[in-house]
Short mmCIF file of C-alpha atoms in Angstrom, two decimals:
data_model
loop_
_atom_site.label_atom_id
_atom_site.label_comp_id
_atom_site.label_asym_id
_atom_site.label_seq_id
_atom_site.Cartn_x
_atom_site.Cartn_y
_atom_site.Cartn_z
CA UNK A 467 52.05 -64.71 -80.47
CA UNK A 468 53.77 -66.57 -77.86
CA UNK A 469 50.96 -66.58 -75.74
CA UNK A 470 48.74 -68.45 -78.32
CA UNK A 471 51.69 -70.82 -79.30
CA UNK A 472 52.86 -71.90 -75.43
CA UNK A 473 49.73 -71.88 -73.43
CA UNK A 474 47.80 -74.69 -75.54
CA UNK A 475 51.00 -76.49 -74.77
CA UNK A 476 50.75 -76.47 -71.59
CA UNK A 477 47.47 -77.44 -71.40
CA UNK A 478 48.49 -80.44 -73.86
CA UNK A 479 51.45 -81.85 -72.23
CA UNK A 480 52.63 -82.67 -68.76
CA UNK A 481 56.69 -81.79 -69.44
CA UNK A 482 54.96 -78.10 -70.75
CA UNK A 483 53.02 -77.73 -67.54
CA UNK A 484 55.06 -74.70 -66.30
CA UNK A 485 54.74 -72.85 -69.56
CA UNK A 486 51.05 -72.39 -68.12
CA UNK A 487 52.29 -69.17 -66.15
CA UNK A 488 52.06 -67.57 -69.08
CA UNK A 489 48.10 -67.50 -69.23
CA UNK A 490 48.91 -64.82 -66.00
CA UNK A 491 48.91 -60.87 -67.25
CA UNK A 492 51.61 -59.97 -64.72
CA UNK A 493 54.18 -62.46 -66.32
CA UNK A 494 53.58 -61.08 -69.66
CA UNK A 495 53.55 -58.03 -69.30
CA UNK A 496 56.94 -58.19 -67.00
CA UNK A 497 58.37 -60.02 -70.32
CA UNK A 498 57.42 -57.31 -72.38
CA UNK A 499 59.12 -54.90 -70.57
CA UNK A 500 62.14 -56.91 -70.29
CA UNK A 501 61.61 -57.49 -73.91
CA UNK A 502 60.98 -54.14 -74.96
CA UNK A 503 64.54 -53.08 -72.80
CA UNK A 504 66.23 -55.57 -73.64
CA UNK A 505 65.71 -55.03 -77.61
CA UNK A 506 65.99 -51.66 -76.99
CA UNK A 507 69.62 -51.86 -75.73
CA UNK A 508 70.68 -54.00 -78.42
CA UNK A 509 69.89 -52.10 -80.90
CA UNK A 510 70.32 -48.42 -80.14
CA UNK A 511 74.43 -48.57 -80.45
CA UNK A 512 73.99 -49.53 -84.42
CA UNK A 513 70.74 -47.40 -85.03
CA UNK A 514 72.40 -44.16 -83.41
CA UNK A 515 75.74 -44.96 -85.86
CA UNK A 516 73.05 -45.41 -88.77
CA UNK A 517 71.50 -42.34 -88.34
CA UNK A 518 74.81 -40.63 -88.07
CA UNK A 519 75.93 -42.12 -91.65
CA UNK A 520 72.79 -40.96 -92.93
CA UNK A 521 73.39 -37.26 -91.23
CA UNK A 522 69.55 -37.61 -89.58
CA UNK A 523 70.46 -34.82 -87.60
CA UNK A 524 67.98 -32.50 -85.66
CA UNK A 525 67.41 -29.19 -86.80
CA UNK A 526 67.28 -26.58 -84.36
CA UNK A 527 64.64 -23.34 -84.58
CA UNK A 528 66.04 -20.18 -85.19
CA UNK A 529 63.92 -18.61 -82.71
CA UNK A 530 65.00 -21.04 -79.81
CA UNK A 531 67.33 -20.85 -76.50
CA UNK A 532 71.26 -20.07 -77.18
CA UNK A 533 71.72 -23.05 -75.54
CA UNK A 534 70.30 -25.53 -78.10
CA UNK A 535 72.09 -24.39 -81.02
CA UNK A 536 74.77 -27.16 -79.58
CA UNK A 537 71.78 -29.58 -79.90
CA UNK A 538 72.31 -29.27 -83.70
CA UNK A 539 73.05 -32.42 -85.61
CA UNK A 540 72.21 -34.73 -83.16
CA UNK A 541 70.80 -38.37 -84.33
CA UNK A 542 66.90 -37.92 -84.36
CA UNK A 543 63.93 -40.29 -85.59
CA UNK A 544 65.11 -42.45 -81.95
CA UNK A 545 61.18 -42.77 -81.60
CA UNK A 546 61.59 -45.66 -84.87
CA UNK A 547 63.54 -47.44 -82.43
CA UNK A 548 60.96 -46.94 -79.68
CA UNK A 549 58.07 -48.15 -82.31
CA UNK A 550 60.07 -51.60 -82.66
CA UNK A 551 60.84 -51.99 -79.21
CA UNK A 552 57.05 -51.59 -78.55
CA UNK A 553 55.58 -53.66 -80.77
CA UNK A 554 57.51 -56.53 -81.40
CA UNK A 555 57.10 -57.52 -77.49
CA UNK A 556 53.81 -56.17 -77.78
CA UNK A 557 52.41 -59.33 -80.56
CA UNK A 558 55.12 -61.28 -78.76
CA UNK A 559 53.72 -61.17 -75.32
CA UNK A 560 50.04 -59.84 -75.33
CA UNK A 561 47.28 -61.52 -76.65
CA UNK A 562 46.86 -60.41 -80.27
CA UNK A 563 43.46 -61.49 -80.73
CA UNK A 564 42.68 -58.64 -78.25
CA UNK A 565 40.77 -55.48 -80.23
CA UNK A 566 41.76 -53.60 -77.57
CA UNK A 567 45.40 -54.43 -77.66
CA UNK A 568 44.92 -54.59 -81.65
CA UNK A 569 43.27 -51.20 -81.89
CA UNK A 570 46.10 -49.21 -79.45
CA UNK A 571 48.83 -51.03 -81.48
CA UNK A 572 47.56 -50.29 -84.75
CA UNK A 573 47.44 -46.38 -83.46
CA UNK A 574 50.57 -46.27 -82.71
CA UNK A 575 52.09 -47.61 -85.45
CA UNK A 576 50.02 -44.97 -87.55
CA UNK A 577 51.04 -42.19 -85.54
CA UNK A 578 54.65 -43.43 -86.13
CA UNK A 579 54.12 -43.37 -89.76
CA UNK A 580 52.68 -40.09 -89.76
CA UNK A 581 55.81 -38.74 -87.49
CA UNK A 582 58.20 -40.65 -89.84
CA UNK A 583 56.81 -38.86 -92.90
CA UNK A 584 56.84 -35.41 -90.81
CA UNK A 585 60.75 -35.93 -89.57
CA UNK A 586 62.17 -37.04 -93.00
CA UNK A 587 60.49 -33.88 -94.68
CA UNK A 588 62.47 -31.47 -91.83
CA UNK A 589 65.31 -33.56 -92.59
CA UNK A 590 65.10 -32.69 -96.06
CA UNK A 591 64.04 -29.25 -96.04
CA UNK A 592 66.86 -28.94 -93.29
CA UNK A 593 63.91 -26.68 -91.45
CA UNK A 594 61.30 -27.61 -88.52
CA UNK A 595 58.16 -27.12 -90.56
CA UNK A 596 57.56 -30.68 -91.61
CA UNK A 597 54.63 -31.85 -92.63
CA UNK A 598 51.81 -29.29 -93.16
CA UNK A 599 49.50 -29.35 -89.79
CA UNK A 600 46.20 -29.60 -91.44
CA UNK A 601 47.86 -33.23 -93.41
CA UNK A 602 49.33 -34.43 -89.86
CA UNK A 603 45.53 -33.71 -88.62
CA UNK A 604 43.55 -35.41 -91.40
CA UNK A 605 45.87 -39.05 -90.78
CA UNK A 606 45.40 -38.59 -87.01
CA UNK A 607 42.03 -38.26 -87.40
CA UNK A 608 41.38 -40.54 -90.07
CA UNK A 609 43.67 -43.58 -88.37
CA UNK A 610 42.30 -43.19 -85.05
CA UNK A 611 38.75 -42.38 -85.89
CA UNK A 612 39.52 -46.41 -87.45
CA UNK A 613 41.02 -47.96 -84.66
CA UNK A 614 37.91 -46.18 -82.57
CA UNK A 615 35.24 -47.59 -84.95
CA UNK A 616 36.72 -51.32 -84.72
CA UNK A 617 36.38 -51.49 -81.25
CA UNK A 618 33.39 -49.17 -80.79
CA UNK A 619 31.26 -50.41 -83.87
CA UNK A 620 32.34 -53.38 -85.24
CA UNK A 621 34.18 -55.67 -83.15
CA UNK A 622 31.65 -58.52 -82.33
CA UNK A 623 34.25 -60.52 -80.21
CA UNK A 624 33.33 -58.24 -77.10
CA UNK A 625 31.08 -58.82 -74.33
CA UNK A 626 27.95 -57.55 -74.02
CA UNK A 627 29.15 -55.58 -71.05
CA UNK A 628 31.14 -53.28 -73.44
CA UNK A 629 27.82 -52.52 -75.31
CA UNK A 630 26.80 -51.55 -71.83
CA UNK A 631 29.52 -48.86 -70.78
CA UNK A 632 31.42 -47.99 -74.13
CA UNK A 633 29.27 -44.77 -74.87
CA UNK A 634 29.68 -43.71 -71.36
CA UNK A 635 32.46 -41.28 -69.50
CA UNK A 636 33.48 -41.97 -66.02
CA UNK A 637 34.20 -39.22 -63.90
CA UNK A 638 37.27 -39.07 -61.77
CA UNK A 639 36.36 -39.77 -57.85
CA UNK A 640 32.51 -40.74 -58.61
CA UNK A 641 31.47 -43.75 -58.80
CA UNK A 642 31.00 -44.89 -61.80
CA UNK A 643 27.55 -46.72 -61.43
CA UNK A 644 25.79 -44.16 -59.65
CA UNK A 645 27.12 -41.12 -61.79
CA UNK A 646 27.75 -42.17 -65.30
CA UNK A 647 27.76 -39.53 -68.02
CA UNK A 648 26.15 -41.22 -71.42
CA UNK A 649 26.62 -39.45 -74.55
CA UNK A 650 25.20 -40.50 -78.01
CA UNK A 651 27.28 -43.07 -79.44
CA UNK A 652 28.81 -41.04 -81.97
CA UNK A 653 29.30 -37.58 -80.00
CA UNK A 654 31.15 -40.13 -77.84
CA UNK A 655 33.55 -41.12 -80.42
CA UNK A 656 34.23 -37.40 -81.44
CA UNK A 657 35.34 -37.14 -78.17
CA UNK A 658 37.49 -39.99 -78.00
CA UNK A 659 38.92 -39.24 -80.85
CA UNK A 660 39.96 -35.56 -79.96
CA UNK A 661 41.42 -37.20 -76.54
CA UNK A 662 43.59 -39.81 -79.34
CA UNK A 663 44.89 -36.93 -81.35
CA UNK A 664 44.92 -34.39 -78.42
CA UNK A 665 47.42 -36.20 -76.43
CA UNK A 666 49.35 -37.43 -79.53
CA UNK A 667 50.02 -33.78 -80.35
CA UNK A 668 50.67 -32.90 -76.54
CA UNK A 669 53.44 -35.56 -76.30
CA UNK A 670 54.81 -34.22 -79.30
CA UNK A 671 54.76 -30.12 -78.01
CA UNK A 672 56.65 -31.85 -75.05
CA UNK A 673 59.37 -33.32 -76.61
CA UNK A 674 62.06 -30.38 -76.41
CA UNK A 675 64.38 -31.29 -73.75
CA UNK A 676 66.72 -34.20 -72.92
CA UNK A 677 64.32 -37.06 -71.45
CA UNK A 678 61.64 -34.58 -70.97
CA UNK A 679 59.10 -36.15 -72.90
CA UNK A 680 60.15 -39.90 -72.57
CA UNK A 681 59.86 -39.64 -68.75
CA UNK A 682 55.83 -38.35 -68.49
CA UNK A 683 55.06 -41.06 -70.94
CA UNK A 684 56.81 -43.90 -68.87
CA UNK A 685 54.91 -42.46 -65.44
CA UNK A 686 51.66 -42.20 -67.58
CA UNK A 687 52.09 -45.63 -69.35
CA UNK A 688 52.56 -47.04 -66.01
CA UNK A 689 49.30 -45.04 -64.49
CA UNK A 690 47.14 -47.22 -67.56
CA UNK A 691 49.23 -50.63 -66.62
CA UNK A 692 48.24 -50.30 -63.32
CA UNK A 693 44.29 -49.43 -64.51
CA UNK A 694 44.39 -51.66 -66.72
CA UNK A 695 44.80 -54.76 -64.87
CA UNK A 696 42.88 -53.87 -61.84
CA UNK A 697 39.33 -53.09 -64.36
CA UNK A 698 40.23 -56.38 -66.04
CA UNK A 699 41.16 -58.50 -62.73
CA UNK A 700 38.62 -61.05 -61.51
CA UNK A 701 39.21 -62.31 -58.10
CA UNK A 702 37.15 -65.04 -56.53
CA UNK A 703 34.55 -64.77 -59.41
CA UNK A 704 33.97 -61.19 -58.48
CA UNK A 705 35.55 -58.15 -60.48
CA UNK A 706 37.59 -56.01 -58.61
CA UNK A 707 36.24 -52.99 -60.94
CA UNK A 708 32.35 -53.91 -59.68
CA UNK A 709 34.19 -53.66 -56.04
CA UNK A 710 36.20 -50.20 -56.83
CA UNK A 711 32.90 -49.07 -58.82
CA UNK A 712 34.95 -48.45 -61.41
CA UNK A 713 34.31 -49.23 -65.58
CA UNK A 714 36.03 -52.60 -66.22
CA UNK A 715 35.93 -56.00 -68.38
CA UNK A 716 38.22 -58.51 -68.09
CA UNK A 717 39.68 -57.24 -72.05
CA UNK A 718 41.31 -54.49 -70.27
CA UNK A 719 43.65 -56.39 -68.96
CA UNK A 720 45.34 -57.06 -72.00
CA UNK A 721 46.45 -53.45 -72.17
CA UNK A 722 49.09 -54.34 -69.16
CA UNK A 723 51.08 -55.97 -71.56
CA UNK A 724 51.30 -53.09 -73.79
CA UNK A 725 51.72 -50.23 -71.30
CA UNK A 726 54.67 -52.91 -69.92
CA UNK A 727 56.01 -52.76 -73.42
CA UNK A 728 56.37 -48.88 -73.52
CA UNK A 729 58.07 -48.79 -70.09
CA UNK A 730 60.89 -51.33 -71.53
CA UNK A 731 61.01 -49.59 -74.35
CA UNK A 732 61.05 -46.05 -72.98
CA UNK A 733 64.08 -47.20 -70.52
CA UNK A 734 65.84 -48.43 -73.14
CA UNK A 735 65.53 -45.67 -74.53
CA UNK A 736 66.27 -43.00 -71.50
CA UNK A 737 69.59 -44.87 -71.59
CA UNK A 738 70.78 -42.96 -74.88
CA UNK A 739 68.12 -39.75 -74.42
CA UNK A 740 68.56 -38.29 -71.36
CA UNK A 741 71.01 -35.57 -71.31
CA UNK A 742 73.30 -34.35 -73.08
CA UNK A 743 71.21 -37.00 -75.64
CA UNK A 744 72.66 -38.93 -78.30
CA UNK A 745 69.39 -39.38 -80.19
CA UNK A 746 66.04 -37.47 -80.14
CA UNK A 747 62.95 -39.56 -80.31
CA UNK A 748 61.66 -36.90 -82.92
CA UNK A 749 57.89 -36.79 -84.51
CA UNK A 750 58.09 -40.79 -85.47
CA UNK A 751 58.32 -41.56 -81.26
CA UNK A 752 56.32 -38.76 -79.74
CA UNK A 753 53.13 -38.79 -81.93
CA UNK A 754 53.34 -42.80 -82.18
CA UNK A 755 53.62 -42.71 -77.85
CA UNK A 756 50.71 -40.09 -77.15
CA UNK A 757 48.60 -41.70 -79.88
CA UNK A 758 48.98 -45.05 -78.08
CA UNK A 759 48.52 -43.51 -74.44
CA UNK A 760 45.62 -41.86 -75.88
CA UNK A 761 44.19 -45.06 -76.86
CA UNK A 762 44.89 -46.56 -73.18
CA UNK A 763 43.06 -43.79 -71.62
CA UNK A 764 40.13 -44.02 -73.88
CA UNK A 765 39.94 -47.90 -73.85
CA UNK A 766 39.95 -47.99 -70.06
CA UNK A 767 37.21 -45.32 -69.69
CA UNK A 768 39.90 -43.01 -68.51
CA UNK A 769 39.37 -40.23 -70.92
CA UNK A 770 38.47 -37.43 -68.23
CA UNK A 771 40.87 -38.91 -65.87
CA UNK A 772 44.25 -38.68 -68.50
CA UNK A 773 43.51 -34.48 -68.27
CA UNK A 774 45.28 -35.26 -64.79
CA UNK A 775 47.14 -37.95 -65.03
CA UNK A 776 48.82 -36.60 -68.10
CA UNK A 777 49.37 -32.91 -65.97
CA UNK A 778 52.74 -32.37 -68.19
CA UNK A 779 51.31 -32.72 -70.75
CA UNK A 780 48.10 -30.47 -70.80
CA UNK A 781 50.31 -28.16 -69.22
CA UNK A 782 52.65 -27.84 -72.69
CA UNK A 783 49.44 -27.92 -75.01
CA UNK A 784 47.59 -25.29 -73.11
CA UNK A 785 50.91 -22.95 -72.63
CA UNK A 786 51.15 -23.08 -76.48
CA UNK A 787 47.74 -22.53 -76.95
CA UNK A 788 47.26 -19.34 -74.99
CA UNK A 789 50.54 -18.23 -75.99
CA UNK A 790 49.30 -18.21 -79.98
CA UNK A 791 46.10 -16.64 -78.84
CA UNK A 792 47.62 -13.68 -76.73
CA UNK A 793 49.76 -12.69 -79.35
CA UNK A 794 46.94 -12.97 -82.08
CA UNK A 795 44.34 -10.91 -80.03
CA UNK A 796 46.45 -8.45 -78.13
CA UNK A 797 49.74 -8.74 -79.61
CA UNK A 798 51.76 -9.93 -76.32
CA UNK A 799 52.93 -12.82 -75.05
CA UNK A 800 52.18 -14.45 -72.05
CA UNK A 801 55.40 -16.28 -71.65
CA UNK A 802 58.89 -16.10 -72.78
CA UNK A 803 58.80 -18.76 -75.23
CA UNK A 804 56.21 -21.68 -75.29
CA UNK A 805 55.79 -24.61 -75.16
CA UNK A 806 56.46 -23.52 -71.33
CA UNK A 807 59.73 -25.61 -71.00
CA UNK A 808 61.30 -23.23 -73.24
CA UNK A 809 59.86 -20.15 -70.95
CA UNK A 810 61.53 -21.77 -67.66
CA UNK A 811 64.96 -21.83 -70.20
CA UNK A 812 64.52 -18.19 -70.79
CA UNK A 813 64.37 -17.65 -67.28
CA UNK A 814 67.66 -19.54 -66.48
CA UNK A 815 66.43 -22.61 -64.86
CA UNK A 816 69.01 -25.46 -66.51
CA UNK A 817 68.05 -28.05 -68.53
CA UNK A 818 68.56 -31.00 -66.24
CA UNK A 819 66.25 -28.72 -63.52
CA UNK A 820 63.63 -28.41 -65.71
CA UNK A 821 63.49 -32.04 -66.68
CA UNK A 822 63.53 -33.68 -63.52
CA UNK A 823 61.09 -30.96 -61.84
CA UNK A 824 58.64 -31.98 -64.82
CA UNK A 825 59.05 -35.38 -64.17
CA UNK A 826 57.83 -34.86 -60.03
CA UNK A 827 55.14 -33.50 -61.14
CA UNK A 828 54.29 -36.09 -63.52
CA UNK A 829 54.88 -38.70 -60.70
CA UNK A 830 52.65 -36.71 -58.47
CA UNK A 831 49.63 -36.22 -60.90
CA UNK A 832 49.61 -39.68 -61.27
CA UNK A 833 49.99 -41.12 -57.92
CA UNK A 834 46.72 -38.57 -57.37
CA UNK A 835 45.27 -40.33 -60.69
CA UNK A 836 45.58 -43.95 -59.03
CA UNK A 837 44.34 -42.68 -55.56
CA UNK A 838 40.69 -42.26 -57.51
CA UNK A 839 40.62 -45.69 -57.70
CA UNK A 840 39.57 -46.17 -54.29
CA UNK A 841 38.48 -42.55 -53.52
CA UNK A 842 34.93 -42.29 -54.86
#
């Protein structure tokens, strides 16, 4: 919004001249984390007080560590505050004629909604079913299998160069030209779609502990800013993606300013969350922050590429995975408790360990993610 309101003035008018810097992606999308922290701040002291009024309180499982049972009560649906803090900067500071910045926005609100819905129905039934699975499935699927279409299908605003790679998966450390996997149009957007809901879901199974979950997503946001740019970044009329041999249009770009926008807003957020927390992000924030991660992976050909970068997690989804289909098959478990956080609890490891041993890990995955830029 901003963006399409100050740069015609500066083209316009000679006192306005300076406002040009905001035509650059790096100024934006440093406002829009500034933005994002900055609203963040502001308004977490009165939401946190509002949600105590209310009693929004988290509800603890029965079947969960000893330790967490002093967890009880404490302010949750934090991730609403997230969602404001994301977006607002977001149409503030990024261009909103973007489909790609249009698209991952759009997810993410959705994903909030659907969290929202799923919170306020623990809230009520003062137990941590929620909404039924096979419901929270069907508006994943049917919101992002949307926001996919626009920019897959419909959107007649992009390049031809999108028609070119959009059906095609880049695999980490090849080179993209010379080893592209193509898939039929629509098998492709299956895909992309399970990577949208898969890491939505993951987020979510990692959102147990103090800061756990808000930490990952920062690191991974950051991964896709980084991305982002460099596939969209022209530099002497040549595009640094054509030079890396990696998929890129200058669109992607755009997706800076959002990523930018979930780092502010995730700090802001930290500030309150990490532990002992004062709010929980709950269902509203974690499905609403992997749906839009999801979106930055897929929209910067990055879908193999997130099953590393987003280590943490993978990790959670799979541990809960295996752990369901151990007990089903052979009636044992292969860990303690899952989602595998909870296991390392079990064992003793304190909270604070777990989370900031998570959290290297996360760093690491991704530093190896952005090393595949150049190693191909």
């Amino acid at each position: 919004m901003l963006y399409e309101l100050l740069y015609p003035l500066s083209t316009k008018y000679s006192w306005a001249s300076s406002l040009n810097v905001v035509r650059y992606i790096p100024f934006r999308a440093i406002m829009a984390t500034l933005t994002a922290m900055a609203l963040c701040f502001w308004l977490a002291p009165w939401f946190i007080r509002e949600l105590q009024k209310k009693q929004i309180g988290q509800v603890i499982r029965k079947d969960g560590p000893e330790s967490h049972r002093v967890k009880a009560g404490t302010p949750t649906m934090g991730g609403a505050l997230i969602l404001l803090s994301v977006l607002v900067p977001t149409m503030l500071w990024a261009d909103v004629k973007n489909p790609f910045v249009l698209a991952t926005a759009a997810v993410t609100a959705g994903y909030g909604l659907i969290g929202f819905i799923d919170d306020r129905l623990k809230i009520q039934g003062k137990n941590t079913k929620g909404l039924a699975g096979r419901y929270k499935l069907l508006g994943q699927a049917l919101i992002g299998g949307a926001a996919l279409a626009y920019v897959f299908l419909h959107e007649p605003s992009l390049p031809a160069e999108w028609l070119e790679i959009r059906n095609r998966l880049a695999i980490p450390f090849v080179a993209f030209s010379k080893h592209p996997v193509e898939l039929n149009l629509y098998l492709y957007l299956a895909f992309a779609l399970f990577v949208v809901v898969a890491m939505s879901n993951a987020v979510n199974l990692t959102d147990g502990l103090d800061g756990l979950a808000i930490g990952p997503v920062m690191i991974n946001a950051g991964t896709y800013v980084v991305w982002a740019y460099v596939a969209g970044l022209v530099f002497f009329g040549r595009p640094i993606a054509q030079y890396l041999d990696i998929a890129g249009m200058q669109q992607m770009g755009e997706l800076a300013v959002f990523g930018c926008a979930v780092i502010g807003a995730g700090i802001g957020f930290l500030w309150y969350n990490t532990y002992p927390a004062q709010v929980f992000m709950g269902d509203v924030g974690s499905l609403a922050l992997g749906g839009g991660l999801g979106m930055m992976a897929v929209l910067t050909k990055n879908e193999l590429l997130s099953v590393l970068v987003g280590g943490i997690f993978v990790l959670e989804a799979v541990s809960v995975i295996t752990q369901v289909a151990s007990f089903k098959l052979f009636g044992r478990r292969v860990f303690l408790m899952a989602p595998i956080h909870h296991h390392f609890e079990k064992k003793g490891w304190p909270e604070p360990r777990i989370i900031v041993r998570f959290w290297i890990i996360s760093v690491l995955l991704a530093l190896v993610g952005l090393a595949s830029l150049k190693l191909r």
